């Protein structure tokens, strides 16, 4: 990492996910140009079966990011009341469509849809979320094909800020299938961005602060607003905030977004900290684009130099 790059990604101790995301997206543009030279346009299908405003926002941000980069976006929306089979039919048609290289079904799906069957129904070669059991197994075995987007984005953020994970004490707060578990798996891999001594904390952890105060790197992904505050952080620790929580606010929208970290108190102690919004969020989308480009490259047998 050059000093020039450091200046662009770090403002004081605040690590800018938009800046890191921009750098990676610029390199992805070159990969897409290589694919285009061979007549391949990467395609991503997004499927939404929800009327949750946050899910709708996330999916439209993903579509817009695709279009901005020259990835073709295919989108299907289903009523949350539709029969589960309609969703499986949509996934099947995307699996069969050679113009679609990546498929993402936005989670959560309604209760009457078997979430695990959804994850299994996506062709593992098109599973750009990395949630199919085959891809989870490959990640755990140290042979990842598609790293899940949010934990992969966190790895890229740490790398961009020149934070070496090797030999560090890392504490992951949260054990979700989407973030906590794959994050811990990446951190323990014998590979760059891994080699950390990793503890996973969760809702049944007896004394969360006792664990986080020991950490060189805290990754907060529990889904509780401002759960981790300055008292729970060691002086000089690196704090990565994965949380996106809507809390009531006295403004036009009636809400504001806050992370799982109390930014004000934690930033006084942290050597590096990510904001919400503008930290991990933009990286999740960037790594989805990364996985879509990788999927197209593998399926079409056109090598590219991924960032
Ligand atoms: N819901 C929240 N995060 C994600 C994600 O990374 N992928 C999908 N498919 N759904 C989500």
PDB file of C-alpha atoms and ligand atoms in Angstrom:
ATOM      1  CA  UNK A   1       0.000   0.000   0.000  1.00  0.00           C
ATOM      2  CA  UNK A   2       1.491   3.320  -1.045  1.00  0.00           C
ATOM      3  CA  UNK A   3       1.308   6.452   1.104  1.00  0.00           C
ATOM      4  CA  UNK A   4      -0.783   8.068  -1.589  1.00  0.00           C
ATOM      5  CA  UNK A   5      -3.329   5.267  -1.332  1.00  0.00           C
ATOM      6  CA  UNK A   6      -3.317   5.461   2.464  1.00  0.00           C
ATOM      7  CA  UNK A   7      -4.288   9.120   2.267  1.00  0.00           C
ATOM      8  CA  UNK A   8      -7.234   8.310   0.051  1.00  0.00           C
ATOM      9  CA  UNK A   9      -8.622   5.526   2.244  1.00  0.00           C
ATOM     10  CA  UNK A  10      -7.865   6.890   5.728  1.00  0.00           C
ATOM     11  CA  UNK A  11      -9.075  10.254   7.010  1.00  0.00           C
ATOM     12  CA  UNK A  12      -7.450  10.437  10.439  1.00  0.00           C
ATOM     13  CA  UNK A  13      -8.480   7.103  11.914  1.00  0.00           C
ATOM     14  CA  UNK A  14     -11.626   6.758   9.779  1.00  0.00           C
ATOM     15  CA  UNK A  15     -11.402   4.117   7.064  1.00  0.00           C
ATOM     16  CA  UNK A  16     -13.444   5.115   4.022  1.00  0.00           C
ATOM     17  CA  UNK A  17     -15.278   2.187   2.424  1.00  0.00           C
ATOM     18  CA  UNK A  18     -16.406   4.293  -0.519  1.00  0.00           C
ATOM     19  CA  UNK A  19     -12.782   5.137  -1.382  1.00  0.00           C
ATOM     20  CA  UNK A  20     -11.586   1.518  -1.088  1.00  0.00           C
ATOM     21  CA  UNK A  21     -14.625   0.349  -3.055  1.00  0.00           C
ATOM     22  CA  UNK A  22     -13.881   2.875  -5.825  1.00  0.00           C
ATOM     23  CA  UNK A  23     -10.308   1.612  -6.150  1.00  0.00           C
ATOM     24  CA  UNK A  24     -11.467  -2.001  -6.503  1.00  0.00           C
ATOM     25  CA  UNK A  25     -14.313  -1.099  -8.875  1.00  0.00           C
ATOM     26  CA  UNK A  26     -11.858   0.705 -11.143  1.00  0.00           C
ATOM     27  CA  UNK A  27      -9.800  -2.479 -11.405  1.00  0.00           C
ATOM     28  CA  UNK A  28     -12.955  -4.503 -12.042  1.00  0.00           C
ATOM     29  CA  UNK A  29     -13.702  -2.212 -15.000  1.00  0.00           C
ATOM     30  CA  UNK A  30     -10.486  -3.479 -16.604  1.00  0.00           C
ATOM     31  CA  UNK A  31     -11.555  -7.097 -16.019  1.00  0.00           C
ATOM     32  CA  UNK A  32     -14.917  -6.330 -17.615  1.00  0.00           C
ATOM     33  CA  UNK A  33     -13.163  -4.764 -20.635  1.00  0.00           C
ATOM     34  CA  UNK A  34     -11.142  -7.991 -21.028  1.00  0.00           C
ATOM     35  CA  UNK A  35     -14.356 -10.039 -20.916  1.00  0.00           C
ATOM     36  CA  UNK A  36     -16.018  -7.679 -23.413  1.00  0.00           C
ATOM     37  CA  UNK A  37     -13.071  -8.119 -25.785  1.00  0.00           C
ATOM     38  CA  UNK A  38     -14.009 -11.811 -25.842  1.00  0.00           C
ATOM     39  CA  UNK A  39     -17.696 -11.016 -26.403  1.00  0.00           C
ATOM     40  CA  UNK A  40     -18.738 -11.650 -22.786  1.00  0.00           C
ATOM     41  CA  UNK A  41     -20.923  -9.252 -20.781  1.00  0.00           C
ATOM     42  CA  UNK A  42     -21.089 -10.339 -17.128  1.00  0.00           C
ATOM     43  CA  UNK A  43     -24.698 -10.694 -15.933  1.00  0.00           C
ATOM     44  CA  UNK A  44     -26.142 -10.632 -12.410  1.00  0.00           C
ATOM     45  CA  UNK A  45     -29.690 -11.685 -11.547  1.00  0.00           C
ATOM     46  CA  UNK A  46     -31.239 -10.267  -8.380  1.00  0.00           C
ATOM     47  CA  UNK A  47     -34.419 -11.773  -6.977  1.00  0.00           C
ATOM     48  CA  UNK A  48     -36.523  -9.984  -4.374  1.00  0.00           C
ATOM     49  CA  UNK A  49     -39.437 -11.617  -2.543  1.00  0.00           C
ATOM     50  CA  UNK A  50     -40.042  -8.979   0.079  1.00  0.00           C
ATOM     51  CA  UNK A  51     -41.617  -5.583   0.584  1.00  0.00           C
ATOM     52  CA  UNK A  52     -39.195  -4.655   3.346  1.00  0.00           C
ATOM     53  CA  UNK A  53     -37.971  -1.129   2.488  1.00  0.00           C
ATOM     54  CA  UNK A  54     -34.372  -1.913   3.540  1.00  0.00           C
ATOM     55  CA  UNK A  55     -34.265  -5.020   1.303  1.00  0.00           C
ATOM     56  CA  UNK A  56     -35.751  -3.029  -1.596  1.00  0.00           C
ATOM     57  CA  UNK A  57     -33.071  -0.360  -1.109  1.00  0.00           C
ATOM     58  CA  UNK A  58     -30.234  -2.910  -0.963  1.00  0.00           C
ATOM     59  CA  UNK A  59     -31.366  -4.643  -4.151  1.00  0.00           C
ATOM     60  CA  UNK A  60     -31.759  -1.407  -6.089  1.00  0.00           C
ATOM     61  CA  UNK A  61     -28.283  -0.310  -4.937  1.00  0.00           C
ATOM     62  CA  UNK A  62     -26.876  -3.619  -6.216  1.00  0.00           C
ATOM     63  CA  UNK A  63     -28.617  -3.167  -9.588  1.00  0.00           C
ATOM     64  CA  UNK A  64     -27.366   0.403  -9.933  1.00  0.00           C
ATOM     65  CA  UNK A  65     -23.805  -0.624  -9.077  1.00  0.00           C
ATOM     66  CA  UNK A  66     -23.963  -3.302 -11.801  1.00  0.00           C
ATOM     67  CA  UNK A  67     -25.194  -0.889 -14.433  1.00  0.00           C
ATOM     68  CA  UNK A  68     -22.540   1.651 -13.499  1.00  0.00           C
ATOM     69  CA  UNK A  69     -19.805  -0.906 -14.153  1.00  0.00           C
ATOM     70  CA  UNK A  70     -21.232  -2.469 -17.326  1.00  0.00           C
ATOM     71  CA  UNK A  71     -22.563  -5.637 -15.716  1.00  0.00           C
ATOM     72  CA  UNK A  72     -25.929  -6.594 -17.155  1.00  0.00           C
ATOM     73  CA  UNK A  73     -28.600  -6.608 -14.470  1.00  0.00           C
ATOM     74  CA  UNK A  74     -31.538  -9.030 -14.533  1.00  0.00           C
ATOM     75  CA  UNK A  75     -34.158  -8.444 -11.881  1.00  0.00           C
ATOM     76  CA  UNK A  76     -37.222 -10.366 -10.755  1.00  0.00           C
ATOM     77  CA  UNK A  77     -39.623  -9.368  -8.026  1.00  0.00           C
ATOM     78  CA  UNK A  78     -42.144 -11.697  -6.452  1.00  0.00           C
ATOM     79  CA  UNK A  79     -44.957 -10.899  -4.059  1.00  0.00           C
ATOM     80  CA  UNK A  80     -44.115 -12.037  -0.514  1.00  0.00           C
ATOM     81  CA  UNK A  81     -47.432 -13.971  -0.661  1.00  0.00           C
ATOM     82  CA  UNK A  82     -46.530 -15.886  -3.825  1.00  0.00           C
ATOM     83  CA  UNK A  83     -46.141 -19.674  -3.535  1.00  0.00           C
ATOM     84  CA  UNK A  84     -42.573 -20.813  -2.807  1.00  0.00           C
ATOM     85  CA  UNK A  85     -42.537 -22.758  -6.093  1.00  0.00           C
ATOM     86  CA  UNK A  86     -42.665 -19.460  -8.002  1.00  0.00           C
ATOM     87  CA  UNK A  87     -39.359 -18.472  -6.453  1.00  0.00           C
ATOM     88  CA  UNK A  88     -37.801 -21.843  -7.272  1.00  0.00           C
ATOM     89  CA  UNK A  89     -39.037 -21.530 -10.883  1.00  0.00           C
ATOM     90  CA  UNK A  90     -37.381 -18.105 -11.167  1.00  0.00           C
ATOM     91  CA  UNK A  91     -34.099 -19.479  -9.773  1.00  0.00           C
ATOM     92  CA  UNK A  92     -34.279 -22.450 -12.177  1.00  0.00           C
ATOM     93  CA  UNK A  93     -34.745 -20.133 -15.157  1.00  0.00           C
ATOM     94  CA  UNK A  94     -31.764 -18.018 -14.034  1.00  0.00           C
ATOM     95  CA  UNK A  95     -29.689 -21.197 -13.574  1.00  0.00           C
ATOM     96  CA  UNK A  96     -30.512 -22.121 -17.197  1.00  0.00           C
ATOM     97  CA  UNK A  97     -29.911 -18.643 -18.664  1.00  0.00           C
ATOM     98  CA  UNK A  98     -26.368 -18.476 -20.137  1.00  0.00           C
ATOM     99  CA  UNK A  99     -26.391 -14.640 -19.972  1.00  0.00           C
ATOM    100  CA  UNK A 100     -26.765 -14.811 -16.181  1.00  0.00           C
ATOM    101  CA  UNK A 101     -23.429 -15.545 -14.487  1.00  0.00           C
ATOM    102  CA  UNK A 102     -24.442 -14.672 -10.929  1.00  0.00           C
ATOM    103  CA  UNK A 103     -27.668 -15.120  -8.978  1.00  0.00           C
ATOM    104  CA  UNK A 104     -28.586 -13.402  -5.723  1.00  0.00           C
ATOM    105  CA  UNK A 105     -31.818 -14.028  -3.842  1.00  0.00           C
ATOM    106  CA  UNK A 106     -32.114 -11.202  -1.326  1.00  0.00           C
ATOM    107  CA  UNK A 107     -32.476 -12.511   2.232  1.00  0.00           C
ATOM    108  CA  UNK A 108     -34.591 -12.793   4.266  1.00  0.00           C
ATOM    109  CA  UNK A 109     -37.254 -14.625   2.242  1.00  0.00           C
ATOM    110  CA  UNK A 110     -40.784 -15.002   3.701  1.00  0.00           C
ATOM    111  CA  UNK A 111     -41.329 -17.634   6.403  1.00  0.00           C
ATOM    112  CA  UNK A 112     -43.249 -20.014   4.105  1.00  0.00           C
ATOM    113  CA  UNK A 113     -40.176 -20.322   1.848  1.00  0.00           C
ATOM    114  CA  UNK A 114     -37.535 -22.814   2.994  1.00  0.00           C
ATOM    115  CA  UNK A 115     -34.417 -20.635   3.137  1.00  0.00           C
ATOM    116  CA  UNK A 116     -32.027 -23.587   3.003  1.00  0.00           C
ATOM    117  CA  UNK A 117     -33.754 -24.941  -0.096  1.00  0.00           C
ATOM    118  CA  UNK A 118     -33.329 -21.507  -1.723  1.00  0.00           C
ATOM    119  CA  UNK A 119     -29.589 -21.567  -1.038  1.00  0.00           C
ATOM    120  CA  UNK A 120     -29.299 -25.125  -2.413  1.00  0.00           C
ATOM    121  CA  UNK A 121     -31.382 -24.309  -5.509  1.00  0.00           C
ATOM    122  CA  UNK A 122     -28.857 -21.828  -6.914  1.00  0.00           C
ATOM    123  CA  UNK A 123     -26.242 -23.348  -9.238  1.00  0.00           C
ATOM    124  CA  UNK A 124     -23.055 -23.228  -7.078  1.00  0.00           C
ATOM    125  CA  UNK A 125     -21.144 -21.868 -10.094  1.00  0.00           C
ATOM    126  CA  UNK A 126     -23.529 -18.852 -10.097  1.00  0.00           C
ATOM    127  CA  UNK A 127     -23.765 -18.467  -6.319  1.00  0.00           C
ATOM    128  CA  UNK A 128     -22.124 -15.045  -6.014  1.00  0.00           C
ATOM    129  CA  UNK A 129     -23.239 -14.734  -2.369  1.00  0.00           C
ATOM    130  CA  UNK A 130     -21.187 -17.835  -1.536  1.00  0.00           C
ATOM    131  CA  UNK A 131     -24.039 -19.266   0.565  1.00  0.00           C
ATOM    132  CA  UNK A 132     -24.566 -22.632  -1.221  1.00  0.00           C
ATOM    133  CA  UNK A 133     -23.353 -25.533   0.994  1.00  0.00           C
ATOM    134  CA  UNK A 134     -20.768 -26.441  -1.652  1.00  0.00           C
ATOM    135  CA  UNK A 135     -19.293 -22.942  -1.530  1.00  0.00           C
ATOM    136  CA  UNK A 136     -19.471 -22.776   2.282  1.00  0.00           C
ATOM    137  CA  UNK A 137     -17.583 -26.095   2.371  1.00  0.00           C
ATOM    138  CA  UNK A 138     -14.964 -24.833  -0.049  1.00  0.00           C
ATOM    139  CA  UNK A 139     -14.442 -21.708   2.059  1.00  0.00           C
ATOM    140  CA  UNK A 140     -14.003 -23.726   5.251  1.00  0.00           C
ATOM    141  CA  UNK A 141     -11.629 -26.105   3.463  1.00  0.00           C
ATOM    142  CA  UNK A 142      -9.436 -23.188   2.371  1.00  0.00           C
ATOM    143  CA  UNK A 143     -10.396 -23.471  -1.309  1.00  0.00           C
ATOM    144  CA  UNK A 144     -12.910 -20.631  -1.619  1.00  0.00           C
ATOM    145  CA  UNK A 145     -14.561 -20.021  -4.985  1.00  0.00           C
ATOM    146  CA  UNK A 146     -16.871 -17.163  -3.955  1.00  0.00           C
ATOM    147  CA  UNK A 147     -16.043 -15.561  -0.618  1.00  0.00           C
ATOM    148  CA  UNK A 148     -19.223 -14.098   0.932  1.00  0.00           C
ATOM    149  CA  UNK A 149     -19.354 -10.425   0.017  1.00  0.00           C
ATOM    150  CA  UNK A 150     -19.413  -8.699   3.411  1.00  0.00           C
ATOM    151  CA  UNK A 151     -16.575 -10.639   5.096  1.00  0.00           C
ATOM    152  CA  UNK A 152     -14.548 -10.449   1.883  1.00  0.00           C
ATOM    153  CA  UNK A 153     -15.152  -6.687   1.868  1.00  0.00           C
ATOM    154  CA  UNK A 154     -13.887  -6.469   5.456  1.00  0.00           C
ATOM    155  CA  UNK A 155     -10.711  -8.332   4.425  1.00  0.00           C
ATOM    156  CA  UNK A 156     -10.202  -5.871   1.576  1.00  0.00           C
ATOM    157  CA  UNK A 157     -10.743  -2.894   3.911  1.00  0.00           C
ATOM    158  CA  UNK A 158      -8.112  -4.194   6.327  1.00  0.00           C
ATOM    159  CA  UNK A 159      -5.717  -4.826   3.456  1.00  0.00           C
ATOM    160  CA  UNK A 160      -6.260  -1.320   2.049  1.00  0.00           C
ATOM    161  CA  UNK A 161      -5.416   0.207   5.438  1.00  0.00           C
ATOM    162  CA  UNK A 162      -2.296  -1.956   5.668  1.00  0.00           C
ATOM    163  CA  UNK A 163      -3.599  -3.846   8.683  1.00  0.00           C
ATOM    164  CA  UNK A 164      -1.961  -7.246   8.909  1.00  0.00           C
ATOM    165  CA  UNK A 165      -4.157  -9.869  10.570  1.00  0.00           C
ATOM    166  CA  UNK A 166      -1.372 -12.415  11.076  1.00  0.00           C
ATOM    167  CA  UNK A 167      -0.847 -13.257  14.751  1.00  0.00           C
ATOM    168  CA  UNK A 168      -3.461 -10.706  15.855  1.00  0.00           C
ATOM    169  CA  UNK A 169      -6.273 -11.303  18.329  1.00  0.00           C
ATOM    170  CA  UNK A 170      -9.499 -10.872  16.355  1.00  0.00           C
ATOM    171  CA  UNK A 171     -12.937 -10.860  17.947  1.00  0.00           C
ATOM    172  CA  UNK A 172     -15.996 -11.296  15.735  1.00  0.00           C
ATOM    173  CA  UNK A 173     -19.214 -10.239  17.437  1.00  0.00           C
ATOM    174  CA  UNK A 174     -22.061 -12.160  15.779  1.00  0.00           C
ATOM    175  CA  UNK A 175     -22.416 -15.672  14.370  1.00  0.00           C
ATOM    176  CA  UNK A 176     -24.721 -15.226  11.371  1.00  0.00           C
ATOM    177  CA  UNK A 177     -24.358 -17.407   8.276  1.00  0.00           C
ATOM    178  CA  UNK A 178     -24.000 -14.233   6.175  1.00  0.00           C
ATOM    179  CA  UNK A 179     -21.273 -12.434   8.156  1.00  0.00           C
ATOM    180  CA  UNK A 180     -20.092 -13.840  11.506  1.00  0.00           C
ATOM    181  CA  UNK A 181     -19.361 -17.437  10.546  1.00  0.00           C
ATOM    182  CA  UNK A 182     -17.684 -16.766   7.175  1.00  0.00           C
ATOM    183  CA  UNK A 183     -15.760 -13.811   8.692  1.00  0.00           C
ATOM    184  CA  UNK A 184     -14.291 -16.078  11.366  1.00  0.00           C
ATOM    185  CA  UNK A 185     -13.485 -18.684   8.733  1.00  0.00           C
ATOM    186  CA  UNK A 186     -11.589 -16.175   6.617  1.00  0.00           C
ATOM    187  CA  UNK A 187      -9.671 -14.858   9.626  1.00  0.00           C
ATOM    188  CA  UNK A 188      -8.409 -18.335  10.604  1.00  0.00           C
ATOM    189  CA  UNK A 189      -7.313 -19.380   7.104  1.00  0.00           C
ATOM    190  CA  UNK A 190      -3.625 -19.973   6.584  1.00  0.00           C
ATOM    191  CA  UNK A 191      -3.621 -17.296   3.906  1.00  0.00           C
ATOM    192  CA  UNK A 192      -3.192 -13.536   3.449  1.00  0.00           C
ATOM    193  CA  UNK A 193      -5.909 -11.747   5.409  1.00  0.00           C
ATOM    194  CA  UNK A 194      -6.059 -14.724   7.795  1.00  0.00           C
ATOM    195  CA  UNK A 195      -3.725 -16.239  10.404  1.00  0.00           C
ATOM    196  CA  UNK A 196      -5.532 -14.353  13.189  1.00  0.00           C
ATOM    197  CA  UNK A 197      -6.316 -15.889  16.571  1.00  0.00           C
ATOM    198  CA  UNK A 198     -10.062 -15.606  16.284  1.00  0.00           C
ATOM    199  CA  UNK A 199     -12.836 -15.583  18.881  1.00  0.00           C
ATOM    200  CA  UNK A 200     -16.502 -15.586  17.915  1.00  0.00           C
ATOM    201  CA  UNK A 201     -18.853 -13.919  20.427  1.00  0.00           C
ATOM    202  CA  UNK A 202     -22.647 -14.012  20.310  1.00  0.00           C
ATOM    203  CA  UNK A 203     -25.827 -13.404  22.276  1.00  0.00           C
ATOM    204  CA  UNK A 204     -24.930 -16.090  24.834  1.00  0.00           C
ATOM    205  CA  UNK A 205     -21.375 -14.845  25.459  1.00  0.00           C
ATOM    206  CA  UNK A 206     -21.113 -14.342  29.224  1.00  0.00           C
ATOM    207  CA  UNK A 207     -19.067 -11.134  29.207  1.00  0.00           C
ATOM    208  CA  UNK A 208     -18.751  -9.545  25.787  1.00  0.00           C
ATOM    209  CA  UNK A 209     -16.652  -6.585  26.953  1.00  0.00           C
ATOM    210  CA  UNK A 210     -14.105  -8.907  28.533  1.00  0.00           C
ATOM    211  CA  UNK A 211     -13.556 -10.536  25.132  1.00  0.00           C
ATOM    212  CA  UNK A 212     -13.578  -7.377  22.985  1.00  0.00           C
ATOM    213  CA  UNK A 213     -11.137  -5.566  25.295  1.00  0.00           C
ATOM    214  CA  UNK A 214      -8.578  -8.287  24.516  1.00  0.00           C
ATOM    215  CA  UNK A 215      -8.873  -7.764  20.763  1.00  0.00           C
ATOM    216  CA  UNK A 216      -6.475  -6.102  18.349  1.00  0.00           C
ATOM    217  CA  UNK A 217      -9.283  -6.224  15.767  1.00  0.00           C
ATOM    218  CA  UNK A 218     -12.993  -6.082  16.648  1.00  0.00           C
ATOM    219  CA  UNK A 219     -15.515  -6.894  13.930  1.00  0.00           C
ATOM    220  CA  UNK A 220     -19.026  -6.011  15.091  1.00  0.00           C
ATOM    221  CA  UNK A 221     -21.728  -7.904  13.213  1.00  0.00           C
ATOM    222  CA  UNK A 222     -24.396  -8.680  15.774  1.00  0.00           C
ATOM    223  CA  UNK A 223     -27.259  -6.555  14.458  1.00  0.00           C
ATOM    224  CA  UNK A 224     -27.724  -4.561  17.678  1.00  0.00           C
ATOM    225  CA  UNK A 225     -27.473  -0.764  17.480  1.00  0.00           C
ATOM    226  CA  UNK A 226     -24.347   0.622  19.150  1.00  0.00           C
ATOM    227  CA  UNK A 227     -23.697  -2.595  21.091  1.00  0.00           C
ATOM    228  CA  UNK A 228     -19.938  -2.031  21.202  1.00  0.00           C
ATOM    229  CA  UNK A 229     -18.814   1.203  22.842  1.00  0.00           C
ATOM    230  CA  UNK A 230     -15.497   2.819  23.747  1.00  0.00           C
ATOM    231  CA  UNK A 231     -15.408   1.071  27.131  1.00  0.00           C
ATOM    232  CA  UNK A 232     -15.292  -2.268  25.314  1.00  0.00           C
ATOM    233  CA  UNK A 233     -12.369  -1.341  23.056  1.00  0.00           C
ATOM    234  CA  UNK A 234      -8.663  -1.541  23.815  1.00  0.00           C
ATOM    235  CA  UNK A 235      -6.627   1.642  23.116  1.00  0.00           C
ATOM    236  CA  UNK A 236      -5.320   1.380  19.546  1.00  0.00           C
ATOM    237  CA  UNK A 237      -7.617  -1.426  18.407  1.00  0.00           C
ATOM    238  CA  UNK A 238      -8.993  -1.659  14.876  1.00  0.00           C
ATOM    239  CA  UNK A 239     -12.803  -1.507  14.848  1.00  0.00           C
ATOM    240  CA  UNK A 240     -14.822  -2.676  11.861  1.00  0.00           C
ATOM    241  CA  UNK A 241     -18.559  -1.988  12.077  1.00  0.00           C
ATOM    242  CA  UNK A 242     -20.720  -4.266   9.934  1.00  0.00           C
ATOM    243  CA  UNK A 243     -24.021  -3.207  11.502  1.00  0.00           C
ATOM    244  CA  UNK A 244     -26.710  -1.272   9.657  1.00  0.00           C
ATOM    245  CA  UNK A 245     -29.569  -0.529  12.049  1.00  0.00           C
ATOM    246  CA  UNK A 246     -32.494   1.805  11.527  1.00  0.00           C
ATOM    247  CA  UNK A 247     -33.271   3.685  14.730  1.00  0.00           C
ATOM    248  CA  UNK A 248     -35.974   6.298  15.293  1.00  0.00           C
ATOM    249  CA  UNK A 249     -34.815   9.869  14.712  1.00  0.00           C
ATOM    250  CA  UNK A 250     -36.363  13.291  14.770  1.00  0.00           C
ATOM    251  CA  UNK A 251     -35.809  13.991  11.064  1.00  0.00           C
ATOM    252  CA  UNK A 252     -37.720  13.920   7.756  1.00  0.00           C
ATOM    253  CA  UNK A 253     -37.345  10.159   7.282  1.00  0.00           C
ATOM    254  CA  UNK A 254     -38.188   9.394  10.902  1.00  0.00           C
ATOM    255  CA  UNK A 255     -35.108   7.195  11.237  1.00  0.00           C
ATOM    256  CA  UNK A 256     -31.342   7.226  10.963  1.00  0.00           C
ATOM    257  CA  UNK A 257     -28.771   4.507  10.328  1.00  0.00           C
ATOM    258  CA  UNK A 258     -26.403   3.510  13.095  1.00  0.00           C
ATOM    259  CA  UNK A 259     -23.914   0.682  13.290  1.00  0.00           C
ATOM    260  CA  UNK A 260     -23.287  -1.969  15.923  1.00  0.00           C
ATOM    261  CA  UNK A 261     -20.575   0.333  17.297  1.00  0.00           C
ATOM    262  CA  UNK A 262     -21.046   3.554  19.228  1.00  0.00           C
ATOM    263  CA  UNK A 263     -18.849   5.535  16.849  1.00  0.00           C
ATOM    264  CA  UNK A 264     -18.325   8.557  19.088  1.00  0.00           C
ATOM    265  CA  UNK A 265     -16.837   6.733  22.074  1.00  0.00           C
ATOM    266  CA  UNK A 266     -15.139   3.932  20.093  1.00  0.00           C
ATOM    267  CA  UNK A 267     -13.374   6.328  17.702  1.00  0.00           C
ATOM    268  CA  UNK A 268     -11.592   7.962  20.655  1.00  0.00           C
ATOM    269  CA  UNK A 269      -9.834   4.671  21.360  1.00  0.00           C
ATOM    270  CA  UNK A 270      -9.535   3.043  17.939  1.00  0.00           C
ATOM    271  CA  UNK A 271      -6.457   3.385  15.739  1.00  0.00           C
ATOM    272  CA  UNK A 272      -8.720   2.691  12.747  1.00  0.00           C
ATOM    273  CA  UNK A 273     -12.530   2.586  12.612  1.00  0.00           C
ATOM    274  CA  UNK A 274     -15.152   2.287   9.882  1.00  0.00           C
ATOM    275  CA  UNK A 275     -18.149   4.648   9.810  1.00  0.00           C
ATOM    276  CA  UNK A 276     -21.802   3.771   9.201  1.00  0.00           C
ATOM    277  CA  UNK A 277     -22.808   4.560   6.558  1.00  0.00           C
ATOM    278  CA  UNK A 278     -19.763   4.652   4.254  1.00  0.00           C
ATOM    279  CA  UNK A 279     -17.672   1.839   5.733  1.00  0.00           C
ATOM    280  CA  UNK A 280     -18.455  -1.820   5.158  1.00  0.00           C
ATOM    281  CA  UNK A 281     -21.692  -1.222   3.187  1.00  0.00           C
ATOM    282  CA  UNK A 282     -20.065  -0.025  -0.062  1.00  0.00           C
ATOM    283  CA  UNK A 283     -17.578  -2.904   0.194  1.00  0.00           C
ATOM    284  CA  UNK A 284     -20.351  -5.521   0.303  1.00  0.00           C
ATOM    285  CA  UNK A 285     -21.661  -4.253  -3.014  1.00  0.00           C
ATOM    286  CA  UNK A 286     -18.175  -4.000  -4.500  1.00  0.00           C
ATOM    287  CA  UNK A 287     -17.368  -7.612  -3.620  1.00  0.00           C
ATOM    288  CA  UNK A 288     -20.676  -8.734  -5.157  1.00  0.00           C
ATOM    289  CA  UNK A 289     -19.496  -7.139  -8.394  1.00  0.00           C
ATOM    290  CA  UNK A 290     -16.113  -8.847  -7.896  1.00  0.00           C
ATOM    291  CA  UNK A 291     -17.800 -12.253  -7.514  1.00  0.00           C
ATOM    292  CA  UNK A 292     -19.987 -11.633 -10.568  1.00  0.00           C
ATOM    293  CA  UNK A 293     -16.934 -10.808 -12.685  1.00  0.00           C
ATOM    294  CA  UNK A 294     -15.187 -13.907 -11.303  1.00  0.00           C
ATOM    295  CA  UNK A 295     -18.253 -16.052 -12.083  1.00  0.00           C
ATOM    296  CA  UNK A 296     -18.341 -14.776 -15.674  1.00  0.00           C
ATOM    297  CA  UNK A 297     -14.609 -15.354 -16.086  1.00  0.00           C
ATOM    298  CA  UNK A 298     -14.856 -18.956 -14.816  1.00  0.00           C
ATOM    299  CA  UNK A 299     -18.013 -19.843 -16.745  1.00  0.00           C
ATOM    300  CA  UNK A 300     -16.810 -18.336 -20.013  1.00  0.00           C
ATOM    301  CA  UNK A 301     -13.205 -19.479 -19.579  1.00  0.00           C
ATOM    302  CA  UNK A 302     -11.833 -15.975 -20.065  1.00  0.00           C
ATOM    303  CA  UNK A 303      -9.006 -15.325 -17.576  1.00  0.00           C
ATOM    304  CA  UNK A 304      -8.990 -11.920 -15.851  1.00  0.00           C
ATOM    305  CA  UNK A 305      -6.720 -10.357 -13.243  1.00  0.00           C
ATOM    306  CA  UNK A 306      -9.002  -9.801 -10.296  1.00  0.00           C
ATOM    307  CA  UNK A 307      -8.009  -7.081  -7.814  1.00  0.00           C
TER     308      UNK A 307
HETATM  309  N1  LIG B   1     -29.408  -9.885   3.123  1.00  0.00           N
HETATM  310  C1  LIG B   1     -28.539  -9.195   3.901  1.00  0.00           C
HETATM  311  N2  LIG B   1     -27.284  -9.320   3.429  1.00  0.00           N
HETATM  312  C2  LIG B   1     -27.361 -10.103   2.328  1.00  0.00           C
HETATM  313  C3  LIG B   1     -26.398 -10.597   1.407  1.00  0.00           C
HETATM  314  O1  LIG B   1     -25.187 -10.347   1.506  1.00  0.00           O
HETATM  315  N3  LIG B   1     -26.890 -11.361   0.385  1.00  0.00           N
HETATM  316  C4  LIG B   1     -28.211 -11.675   0.270  1.00  0.00           C
HETATM  317  N4  LIG B   1     -28.575 -12.460  -0.743  1.00  0.00           N
HETATM  318  N5  LIG B   1     -29.124 -11.237   1.115  1.00  0.00           N
HETATM  319  C5  LIG B   1     -28.696 -10.454   2.138  1.00  0.00           C
END
